[in-house]
Coordinates of C-alpha atoms and ligand atoms in Angstrom, one line a residue:
M1 CA 38.6 193.6 129.8
T2 CA 36.2 195.5 126.8
A3 CA 32.8 197.4 128.6
R4 CA 31.0 194.1 127.0
R5 CA 32.2 191.9 128.8
A6 CA 30.1 190.1 132.4
P7 CA 30.5 192.3 135.0
A8 CA 33.3 191.4 138.0
T9 CA 32.3 189.5 140.6
T10 CA 31.3 191.5 143.4
P11 CA 33.0 190.9 146.7
G12 CA 31.4 188.7 149.3
L13 CA 29.1 187.1 146.6
H14 CA 31.6 185.1 144.8
A15 CA 29.5 185.2 141.7
P16 CA 28.8 188.0 139.0
T17 CA 25.5 189.5 139.6
W18 CA 23.6 191.9 137.7
P19 CA 24.8 195.3 136.2
L20 CA 23.8 198.3 138.1
R21 CA 21.6 199.4 134.7
F22 CA 19.9 196.1 135.0
A23 CA 19.2 196.2 138.6
Q24 CA 17.8 199.3 138.8
H25 CA 15.4 199.1 135.8
Y26 CA 14.3 195.6 137.9
R27 CA 13.6 197.9 140.6
A28 CA 11.8 200.3 138.7
A29 CA 9.7 197.7 137.3
G30 CA 8.6 196.4 140.6
H31 CA 10.5 193.2 140.1
W32 CA 12.3 193.3 142.6
R33 CA 10.7 194.9 145.8
G34 CA 13.4 194.8 148.7
E35 CA 11.5 191.7 150.4
T36 CA 13.5 189.1 152.2
F37 CA 12.6 185.0 153.1
G38 CA 13.3 186.0 156.8
G39 CA 10.7 189.2 156.7
M40 CA 8.1 187.2 154.1
L41 CA 7.5 184.9 157.1
R42 CA 7.2 187.3 159.3
D43 CA 5.2 189.6 157.4
R44 CA 2.5 186.8 156.8
A45 CA 2.8 185.6 160.5
A46 CA 1.9 189.1 161.9
A47 CA -0.9 189.3 158.7
H48 CA -2.6 185.8 159.5
P49 CA -1.1 183.7 162.9
D50 CA -3.4 181.2 162.9
R51 CA -3.8 179.7 159.4
T52 CA -1.8 176.8 158.6
A53 CA 1.1 177.3 156.9
L54 CA 2.6 173.7 156.8
V55 CA 1.7 170.1 157.1
D56 CA 4.2 167.5 157.4
P57 CA 1.6 164.4 157.5
A58 CA 3.6 161.3 158.4
P59 CA 4.4 159.5 160.3
T60 CA 2.1 161.0 162.7
R61 CA 0.4 164.2 161.5
R62 CA 2.6 167.5 162.2
T63 CA 0.9 171.3 161.4
W64 CA 2.4 174.4 161.6
T65 CA 0.8 177.8 161.4
Y66 CA 2.3 180.6 159.9
R67 CA 2.9 182.0 163.6
E68 CA 4.3 178.7 164.9
L69 CA 6.7 178.4 162.0
D70 CA 8.0 182.3 162.4
E71 CA 8.7 181.5 166.3
R72 CA 10.2 178.2 165.7
A73 CA 12.6 179.8 162.8
D74 CA 13.6 182.3 165.2
R75 CA 14.6 179.9 167.6
L76 CA 16.4 177.9 165.5
A77 CA 18.4 180.6 164.3
A78 CA 19.0 181.7 167.6
G79 CA 20.3 178.3 168.4
F80 CA 22.4 178.4 165.1
L81 CA 23.7 181.9 166.1
A82 CA 24.9 180.5 169.4
R83 CA 26.5 177.3 167.9
G84 CA 28.7 179.9 165.8
I85 CA 26.6 179.3 162.2
G86 CA 26.7 183.1 160.7
K87 CA 25.6 185.5 158.0
G88 CA 27.3 183.8 154.8
D89 CA 28.1 180.5 156.3
R90 CA 27.1 177.7 153.8
V91 CA 25.2 175.0 155.5
V92 CA 24.7 171.8 153.5
L93 CA 20.9 170.4 153.6
Q94 CA 20.2 167.1 153.4
L95 CA 16.4 166.2 154.1
P96 CA 13.4 164.5 152.6
N97 CA 10.2 165.9 153.0
V98 CA 10.0 166.8 156.6
G99 CA 8.9 169.7 158.3
E100 CA 12.2 170.5 159.5
F101 CA 13.1 171.2 156.4
V102 CA 11.0 174.2 156.5
E103 CA 12.0 175.3 159.7
V104 CA 16.0 175.1 158.9
V105 CA 15.5 176.7 156.0
F106 CA 13.6 179.7 157.1
A107 CA 16.0 179.6 160.1
L108 CA 19.1 180.1 157.6
F109 CA 17.4 183.0 155.8
R110 CA 16.8 184.9 159.2
I111 CA 20.6 184.5 159.9
G112 CA 21.7 185.0 156.4
A113 CA 23.4 181.8 156.2
L114 CA 23.0 180.2 152.9
P115 CA 21.4 176.9 152.9
V116 CA 22.9 174.5 150.1
Y117 CA 20.7 172.3 148.3
A118 CA 21.6 168.6 148.5
L119 CA 19.1 165.9 147.3
P120 CA 18.2 163.2 149.6
A121 CA 19.2 161.0 147.4
H122 CA 23.0 162.1 147.1
R123 CA 25.7 159.8 148.7
D124 CA 29.5 160.7 149.8
T125 CA 30.8 162.0 146.5
E126 CA 28.1 164.7 146.2
I127 CA 28.1 165.6 149.6
G128 CA 31.8 165.5 150.3
Y129 CA 32.1 167.6 147.4
F130 CA 29.6 170.5 148.4
C131 CA 30.5 170.7 151.5
S132 CA 34.5 171.0 150.5
F133 CA 34.0 173.3 147.8
T134 CA 31.4 175.7 149.9
E135 CA 33.5 175.4 153.1
A136 CA 30.5 174.3 154.6
T137 CA 30.2 175.1 158.3
A138 CA 27.3 172.3 159.4
Y139 CA 25.6 169.6 157.7
V140 CA 21.8 168.7 158.2
V141 CA 20.8 165.4 157.8
P142 CA 17.8 162.8 158.7
D143 CA 18.9 160.0 160.7
V144 CA 18.0 157.1 158.2
H145 CA 16.1 157.8 155.1
A146 CA 15.0 155.0 152.7
G147 CA 17.4 152.4 154.4
F148 CA 20.5 154.5 154.6
D149 CA 22.2 155.7 157.7
H150 CA 23.2 159.7 157.0
R151 CA 24.9 159.9 160.1
V152 CA 27.6 157.0 158.8
L153 CA 27.8 159.4 155.9
A154 CA 28.0 162.4 158.1
S155 CA 31.2 161.1 160.0
K156 CA 33.0 160.2 156.8
V157 CA 32.4 164.1 155.7
R158 CA 33.3 165.9 158.7
A159 CA 36.3 163.5 159.3
R160 CA 37.8 165.0 155.6
T161 CA 36.4 168.4 155.6
P162 CA 38.0 171.0 158.1
S163 CA 35.1 173.8 157.9
L164 CA 32.6 171.5 159.0
R165 CA 32.1 172.1 162.7
H166 CA 28.6 170.7 162.9
V167 CA 26.3 167.8 161.9
F168 CA 22.6 168.4 162.9
V169 CA 20.6 165.2 162.7
V170 CA 16.5 165.2 162.3
G171 CA 16.1 161.9 164.9
D172 CA 18.5 160.1 166.7
P173 CA 21.7 161.7 166.3
G174 CA 24.3 159.0 167.0
E175 CA 27.4 160.5 167.6
H176 CA 26.1 163.8 166.4
T177 CA 23.8 167.2 167.4
A178 CA 20.1 166.3 167.8
L179 CA 18.4 169.3 165.6
S180 CA 15.8 169.1 168.4
D181 CA 18.2 170.4 170.9
V182 CA 19.4 173.6 169.1
P183 CA 16.4 176.2 169.4
C184 CA 17.0 178.4 172.0
D185 CA 15.5 181.9 173.2
P186 CA 16.4 184.6 170.9
T187 CA 19.1 187.1 173.0
A188 CA 19.0 189.5 170.3
P189 CA 17.0 190.9 167.5
L190 CA 18.4 189.4 164.5
T191 CA 19.7 191.9 161.7
G192 CA 19.3 189.8 158.7
P193 CA 20.6 189.7 154.7
E194 CA 19.7 192.6 152.4
P195 CA 17.4 191.5 149.6
Q196 CA 20.1 191.4 147.0
E197 CA 22.0 188.9 148.7
I198 CA 22.2 185.6 148.1
A199 CA 19.9 183.7 150.0
F200 CA 21.1 180.3 149.1
L201 CA 23.0 177.8 146.3
Q202 CA 20.9 175.9 144.2
L203 CA 22.4 173.0 142.5
S204 CA 23.0 172.6 138.9
G205 CA 21.9 169.6 136.3
G206 CA 25.3 170.3 135.3
T207 CA 27.2 169.1 132.4
T208 CA 30.5 169.0 134.0
G209 CA 32.9 166.8 136.3
V210 CA 31.1 168.6 139.4
P211 CA 28.0 170.1 140.0
K212 CA 27.7 173.9 139.7
L213 CA 26.2 176.2 143.1
I214 CA 23.4 178.7 141.9
P215 CA 23.5 181.8 143.7
R216 CA 19.5 182.9 144.1
T217 CA 19.0 186.3 145.9
H218 CA 16.1 187.1 147.8
D219 CA 15.1 189.8 145.4
D220 CA 15.2 187.9 142.4
Y221 CA 14.1 184.6 143.8
L222 CA 10.7 186.2 145.4
Y223 CA 10.0 187.9 142.2
S224 CA 10.3 184.7 140.3
L225 CA 7.4 183.5 143.0
R226 CA 5.4 185.9 142.8
G227 CA 4.9 185.9 139.2
S228 CA 4.6 182.3 139.3
N229 CA 1.6 182.4 142.2
E230 CA -0.1 184.8 139.8
I231 CA 0.2 182.5 136.7
C232 CA -1.1 179.3 138.3
G233 CA -3.4 181.3 140.2
V234 CA -1.9 180.6 144.0
D235 CA -3.9 182.4 146.9
E236 CA -4.7 181.6 150.5
D237 CA -6.9 178.6 149.8
T238 CA -3.7 176.8 147.6
R239 CA -3.4 173.5 149.6
F240 CA 0.2 172.5 147.6
L241 CA 1.2 168.9 147.7
V242 CA 5.3 168.9 147.9
V243 CA 5.5 165.3 145.7
L244 CA 9.0 165.9 144.5
P245 CA 12.1 166.6 146.5
A246 CA 11.6 170.0 148.1
A247 CA 14.8 170.9 147.6
H248 CA 14.8 171.1 144.0
N249 CA 13.9 174.6 142.0
F250 CA 10.7 173.1 140.3
P251 CA 8.6 172.0 144.0
M252 CA 10.0 174.9 145.6
S253 CA 9.4 177.9 143.3
S254 CA 7.1 177.0 140.7
P255 CA 5.2 177.5 142.1
G256 CA 6.1 175.4 145.1
W257 CA 5.8 175.4 149.2
L258 CA 7.5 178.5 148.8
G259 CA 5.1 180.0 146.6
A260 CA 2.4 178.1 148.6
L261 CA 3.5 179.8 151.6
Y262 CA 4.3 183.4 149.8
A263 CA 0.5 183.4 149.2
G264 CA -0.9 182.6 152.7
G265 CA -1.7 179.0 151.2
T266 CA -0.5 175.8 152.7
A267 CA 2.7 173.5 151.9
V268 CA 1.8 169.7 152.2
L269 CA 4.6 167.5 152.7
C270 CA 4.4 163.9 150.3
P271 CA 6.9 161.5 152.1
E272 CA 7.1 160.0 148.9
P273 CA 5.5 160.3 145.2
A274 CA 4.2 156.7 144.8
P275 CA 0.0 157.2 144.1
Q276 CA -0.5 154.9 147.1
T277 CA 0.7 157.0 149.0
A278 CA -0.4 160.7 147.2
F279 CA -3.9 160.1 146.6
P280 CA -5.3 159.5 149.9
L281 CA -3.1 162.9 151.1
I282 CA -4.4 164.6 148.0
E283 CA -8.1 163.4 149.6
R284 CA -7.6 163.8 153.3
E285 CA -5.6 167.2 152.9
R286 CA -8.0 168.2 150.1
I287 CA -5.1 169.2 148.1
T288 CA -5.5 171.5 145.3
M289 CA -2.0 172.0 143.4
T290 CA 1.4 169.5 142.9
G291 CA 4.3 169.4 140.7
L292 CA 5.3 166.3 139.0
V293 CA 8.3 165.4 136.9
P294 CA 6.9 163.6 133.5
P295 CA 7.2 159.7 134.4
L296 CA 5.4 160.1 137.4
A297 CA 2.6 162.3 135.8
L298 CA 2.4 158.9 133.2
V299 CA 2.0 157.1 136.9
W300 CA -0.3 158.8 138.4
T301 CA -2.6 159.4 135.1
Q302 CA -2.4 155.3 134.9
A303 CA -3.4 155.0 138.6
A304 CA -6.0 157.5 138.8
T305 CA -8.0 154.8 136.7
E306 CA -7.4 151.9 138.7
H307 CA -7.5 153.1 142.0
P308 CA -10.1 155.3 142.9
H309 CA -9.8 158.1 145.1
D310 CA -11.4 161.3 145.8
L311 CA -9.4 163.5 143.7
S312 CA -11.9 166.3 143.0
S313 CA -9.8 169.3 145.0
L314 CA -7.2 169.0 142.8
D315 CA -7.4 172.0 140.4
V316 CA -3.7 172.2 138.4
V317 CA -1.1 169.9 138.0
L318 CA 2.6 171.4 136.9
V319 CA 4.3 169.3 134.3
G320 CA 7.9 169.8 133.8
G321 CA 11.6 169.1 134.6
A322 CA 12.0 167.3 131.4
K323 CA 9.7 166.8 128.4
F324 CA 6.4 165.8 128.6
S325 CA 5.0 164.1 125.6
S326 CA 2.0 165.7 124.0
E327 CA 0.4 162.6 123.9
A328 CA 0.8 161.8 127.8
A329 CA 0.0 165.2 128.5
R330 CA -3.6 164.7 126.6
R331 CA -4.4 162.0 128.8
L332 CA -3.3 163.6 132.5
A333 CA -6.2 166.5 132.3
P334 CA -9.3 164.0 131.9
A335 CA -7.7 161.0 134.0
L336 CA -7.0 163.4 137.4
G337 CA -9.8 165.4 137.0
C338 CA -8.0 168.8 137.2
R339 CA -6.1 171.4 134.6
L340 CA -2.8 171.2 133.2
Q341 CA 0.0 173.4 133.3
Q342 CA 3.4 172.8 131.6
V343 CA 6.6 174.1 133.2
F344 CA 10.1 174.4 131.6
G345 CA 12.2 175.8 134.1
M346 CA 15.9 175.6 135.1
A347 CA 17.6 176.2 138.5
E348 CA 19.5 178.8 136.7
G349 CA 16.4 181.3 136.3
L350 CA 14.2 181.4 133.6
V351 CA 10.3 179.5 134.2
N352 CA 8.0 179.3 131.4
Y353 CA 4.5 178.1 131.8
T354 CA 1.7 177.9 129.8
R355 CA -1.5 179.7 131.5
L356 CA -4.7 178.9 132.8
E357 CA -6.2 180.7 129.8
D358 CA -4.0 178.7 126.7
D359 CA -6.0 177.1 124.6
P360 CA -5.7 173.1 125.4
E361 CA -3.7 172.2 122.0
T362 CA -1.5 174.6 123.5
V363 CA -0.8 173.4 126.9
V364 CA -0.8 170.0 125.4
T365 CA 1.9 171.1 122.8
T366 CA 4.0 173.9 124.4
Q367 CA 6.2 174.4 126.9
G368 CA 4.8 177.5 128.2
R369 CA 6.2 181.2 128.0
P370 CA 8.6 183.1 130.2
I371 CA 7.3 184.4 133.6
S372 CA 8.4 187.9 133.1
P373 CA 8.3 190.8 130.3
D374 CA 11.9 191.5 131.0
D375 CA 12.5 188.1 130.5
E376 CA 14.7 188.1 127.5
V377 CA 14.8 185.2 125.1
R378 CA 17.2 184.8 122.4
I379 CA 17.1 182.1 119.9
V380 CA 20.5 181.9 117.7
D381 CA 22.6 179.2 115.7
D382 CA 25.9 177.9 116.5
A383 CA 27.4 181.4 115.8
D384 CA 24.8 183.1 118.0
R385 CA 22.8 185.1 115.5
D386 CA 19.5 184.8 115.7
V387 CA 17.6 182.3 113.8
P388 CA 14.5 183.2 111.6
E389 CA 11.2 183.4 113.9
G390 CA 10.1 180.1 114.6
A391 CA 13.1 177.9 113.5
F392 CA 15.0 175.8 115.8
G393 CA 17.7 176.8 117.7
H394 CA 19.8 177.5 120.6
L395 CA 17.8 179.0 124.1
L396 CA 20.4 182.0 125.4
T397 CA 18.1 184.1 128.4
R398 CA 18.3 186.7 130.3
G399 CA 16.4 188.5 133.0
P400 CA 15.7 189.7 136.5
Y401 CA 15.6 186.2 138.0
T402 CA 18.3 184.3 135.6
I403 CA 21.9 184.4 137.3
R404 CA 24.6 186.3 135.6
G405 CA 27.3 183.6 136.5
Y406 CA 27.6 180.4 139.0
W407 CA 29.4 180.5 142.6
R408 CA 33.4 180.2 142.2
A409 CA 33.2 179.3 138.7
P410 CA 34.7 182.1 136.8
E411 CA 36.5 179.6 134.1
H412 CA 32.7 178.3 133.9
N413 CA 31.0 181.4 133.5
A414 CA 32.7 182.5 131.0
T415 CA 31.9 180.0 128.6
A416 CA 28.2 179.4 130.0
F417 CA 27.5 183.1 129.6
T418 CA 27.7 185.4 126.5
D419 CA 29.8 188.8 126.8
D420 CA 26.7 190.3 127.4
G421 CA 25.4 187.9 130.1
F422 CA 22.8 186.2 128.5
Y423 CA 22.8 182.3 130.3
R424 CA 23.4 179.6 127.6
T425 CA 20.8 177.0 128.5
G426 CA 22.2 174.2 126.4
D427 CA 18.4 173.7 125.4
I428 CA 17.2 173.6 121.8
V429 CA 13.7 175.3 121.4
R430 CA 11.7 177.2 118.7
R431 CA 9.3 180.0 119.8
T432 CA 5.6 179.9 118.1
P433 CA 3.7 182.7 116.8
T434 CA 2.1 183.3 120.3
G435 CA 5.5 183.4 122.1
H436 CA 5.1 180.1 123.5
L437 CA 8.5 177.8 123.4
V438 CA 8.7 174.7 122.2
V439 CA 11.7 172.2 124.0
E440 CA 12.8 170.4 120.9
G441 CA 16.5 168.9 122.1
R442 CA 19.3 169.6 123.8
A443 CA 22.8 170.9 122.8
K444 CA 24.4 170.6 126.5
D445 CA 26.1 167.0 127.0
Q446 CA 23.3 166.1 130.1
I447 CA 21.2 163.3 130.3
N448 CA 17.8 163.8 131.8
R449 CA 16.7 160.8 133.2
G450 CA 12.8 161.7 134.0
G451 CA 13.6 165.2 135.2
E452 CA 16.8 163.5 136.9
K453 CA 19.9 165.5 135.4
I454 CA 23.1 163.5 134.8
A455 CA 26.5 164.8 134.0
P456 CA 28.1 162.5 131.8
E457 CA 31.0 163.7 132.4
E458 CA 30.8 163.2 136.6
V459 CA 30.1 159.4 135.9
E460 CA 32.8 158.8 133.2
N461 CA 35.5 159.8 135.5
I462 CA 33.9 157.3 138.1
V463 CA 34.2 154.3 135.7
L464 CA 37.4 155.5 134.5
G465 CA 38.8 154.9 138.2
H466 CA 38.0 151.1 138.0
P467 CA 41.4 149.4 137.4
A468 CA 40.3 147.4 134.3
V469 CA 38.7 150.8 132.3
H470 CA 40.5 152.2 129.3
D471 CA 37.9 154.3 128.1
V472 CA 34.3 155.4 129.0
S473 CA 31.3 157.4 127.2
V474 CA 28.3 157.4 128.5
V475 CA 25.2 158.6 126.7
A476 CA 21.4 158.9 126.3
V477 CA 19.0 156.2 125.4
A478 CA 15.7 156.9 124.6
D479 CA 13.4 155.4 127.3
P480 CA 9.6 155.4 126.9
F481 CA 9.0 155.8 130.5
L482 CA 12.1 158.0 131.9
G483 CA 12.7 159.8 128.2
E484 CA 16.0 159.0 128.8
R485 CA 18.2 156.4 130.3
T486 CA 22.0 156.2 131.0
L487 CA 24.3 153.5 128.9
A488 CA 27.9 153.2 129.4
Y489 CA 30.2 152.1 126.5
V490 CA 33.4 150.8 128.0
I491 CA 36.6 149.7 126.7
L492 CA 38.2 147.5 128.5
R493 CA 42.2 147.3 129.2
A494 CA 43.7 144.8 126.7
D495 CA 45.2 143.0 129.9
A496 CA 41.9 143.0 132.1
E497 CA 40.7 140.5 133.5
P498 CA 37.2 139.9 132.4
L499 CA 34.4 142.0 133.5
R500 CA 30.5 142.0 133.5
P501 CA 28.8 145.0 133.3
A502 CA 26.8 144.1 136.8
D503 CA 30.2 144.7 138.3
L504 CA 30.8 147.7 136.8
K505 CA 27.7 149.0 138.1
R506 CA 28.5 147.7 141.2
Y507 CA 31.6 149.9 141.1
V508 CA 30.2 152.9 140.7
R509 CA 27.6 152.6 143.2
E510 CA 30.1 151.6 145.9
R511 CA 31.9 154.8 144.5
G512 CA 29.0 156.8 146.7
V513 CA 26.9 158.7 144.1
A514 CA 23.4 159.1 143.9
A515 CA 21.7 156.1 142.9
Y516 CA 20.4 157.5 139.5
K517 CA 23.7 158.3 137.9
V518 CA 24.9 154.3 137.9
P519 CA 24.6 153.3 134.6
D520 CA 21.3 151.9 133.0
R521 CA 23.2 149.6 130.7
V522 CA 26.9 149.0 130.4
A523 CA 28.1 148.1 127.0
F524 CA 31.7 146.8 126.6
V525 CA 33.1 147.9 122.9
D526 CA 36.7 148.0 121.5
A527 CA 36.9 151.8 120.3
F528 CA 34.4 154.4 120.0
P529 CA 33.4 156.3 116.8
Q530 CA 35.5 159.4 116.6
T531 CA 34.5 162.9 115.0
G532 CA 36.3 164.5 112.1
I533 CA 39.2 166.0 114.5
G534 CA 39.8 162.7 116.5
K535 CA 37.4 163.5 119.5
V536 CA 34.9 161.0 120.7
S537 CA 31.9 161.0 118.5
K538 CA 28.7 161.2 121.3
Q539 CA 26.7 161.3 118.4
G540 CA 27.8 158.3 116.5
L541 CA 27.3 156.3 120.3
R542 CA 24.1 157.7 120.3
S543 CA 23.2 156.4 116.9
T544 CA 24.5 153.2 117.3
A545 CA 22.7 152.6 120.3
A546 CA 19.8 153.7 119.0
T547 CA 20.4 150.9 116.2
A548 CA 21.2 148.5 118.7
E549 CA 17.6 148.7 120.7
Q550 CA 15.9 148.7 117.3
H551 CA 17.5 145.1 117.1
Ligands
OOB1 C1 14.3 172.3 136.2 O1 15.7 172.6 136.8 P1 16.7 171.7 136.6 O2 17.3 173.1 136.8 O3 16.9 170.5 137.2 O4 17.1 171.5 135.3 C2 16.4 172.2 133.7 C3 17.0 171.7 132.4 C4 16.6 172.4 131.6 O5 17.4 173.2 130.8 C5 15.9 171.6 130.3 O6 16.6 170.9 129.6 C6 15.3 170.9 131.2 O7 15.7 170.4 132.6 N1 13.8 170.5 131.6 C7 12.9 170.7 130.1 C8 11.6 171.1 130.8 N2 11.8 171.2 132.2 C9 13.2 171.3 132.4 N3 12.7 169.8 129.3 C10 12.1 170.1 128.7 N4 10.5 170.2 128.8 C11 10.3 170.9 130.0 N5 9.1 171.2 130.4 O8 14.0 170.7 135.5 C12 13.1 172.7 136.5 C13 13.0 174.2 137.5 C14 11.9 175.0 137.4 C15 10.7 174.7 137.4 C16 10.3 173.4 136.2 C17 11.6 172.6 135.9

């Protein structure tokens, strides 16, 4: 191994971390301040115990002051400890936007156990993988959410995952343990994790057969919160509405519910993102800020003209997760009566924002610039050479809150990062003279379905399991609302019984995957276009799809 190679995996971290020289610099620059999330909540509760930290408005309105949230986290942490959940243990957390989500996260932070943030849409395939890959000790679920009984899923996963000793349920526990039975009086003070240790595992959008896990430390994530708060003007008067799933990096930290709590503001949980639910909440809770993905931003923009509600408290709306077209961006602020910030971020780290002081044209036509002066951004050609200033290229990045490697993934890390530690984002961008980035496309094999990321390989592997399928290739097709949706090109076996697209979609759904991964369209073909060296040409398939759409 040469000196230039990525740093070795630190024992206990299961992932490469920042080389000492970088860590020292990030500390000296004041980015990493030696804080932990557990300590942060403790400090805020001491500074303003009676301020409202959290509101869960549904089905009956519940609120938590900072003191209550702090005490609740302590009691829940004590209960988890009493059940044998300890420092470094992984806990798969799959809760919708409910107050218990925040309680559990802070309880785990206090112990130094790591939440693994599953999304409510995940099903057997994904949850089973997260539990077995992380050797999770516990899995936290709602009883029934959006018509789906998570207790049944939990029983199935538990039966085949030896490490999984506990299932905690918010609501009626069935055969499992009610989360409400867990809290108990703390018996000993908690020692908690160190600031440089991993706080949680976030999910990557993914380009491979299975999602990768992203280890974020207390130090690095807290820095991204502090930076985000400054850029977005988050303070103790901020009332942030969590519209997207609370587990996703964007509503969590850009600036998100954690940003609001860091600043001493209030996080209000929105049970679902439709304007019929969100607008009355904005009015009632005097919401000042929220974050949306582009398709939702379009729906809200339209709805604001049709269903008049008092949205006058709304000051800033952040839009990101997928490219927001400049035409749509132009319409948002006037319709909602707020300011717009575009955000181009990734769970791996780097987050870019347009600034509140940027001129309106920059806000609608760019995806912002990095949080930190120490975010290093390179835009390179296929051979990793810097492109001329202003030209398109692959975005590589390295910095004080961008990971140096995925968790337990040494082989993948070898290609996902350069030898000197830059993360290969897979995004194609250009930089404007003001340093703002414009996202022009994507080189990674990933589909961005309105902000929900799909790894074609993961869906292809499922479709290939169907006995009638000889081969499959999943590609993105342009969609005016979602930006992209999925199309599965399928070659059937010569001797296969006839199959309808609906049969194949049902097959994928029945394998137990998040609904957004079920192909929007299935097209049967005789052969795939090939590249010069005989691989399936995804580019060729995308152009076939585009041509077919025009006719
Ligand atoms: C956010 O995080 P992820 O990890 O779900 O997805 C990251 C990827 C980026 O690499 C890029 O391909 C795409 O999502 N993306 C955008 C975008 N924001 C994200 N593409 C175009 N324009 C944008 N504004 O999606 C995420 C994390 C933190 C904050 C915001 C978004």
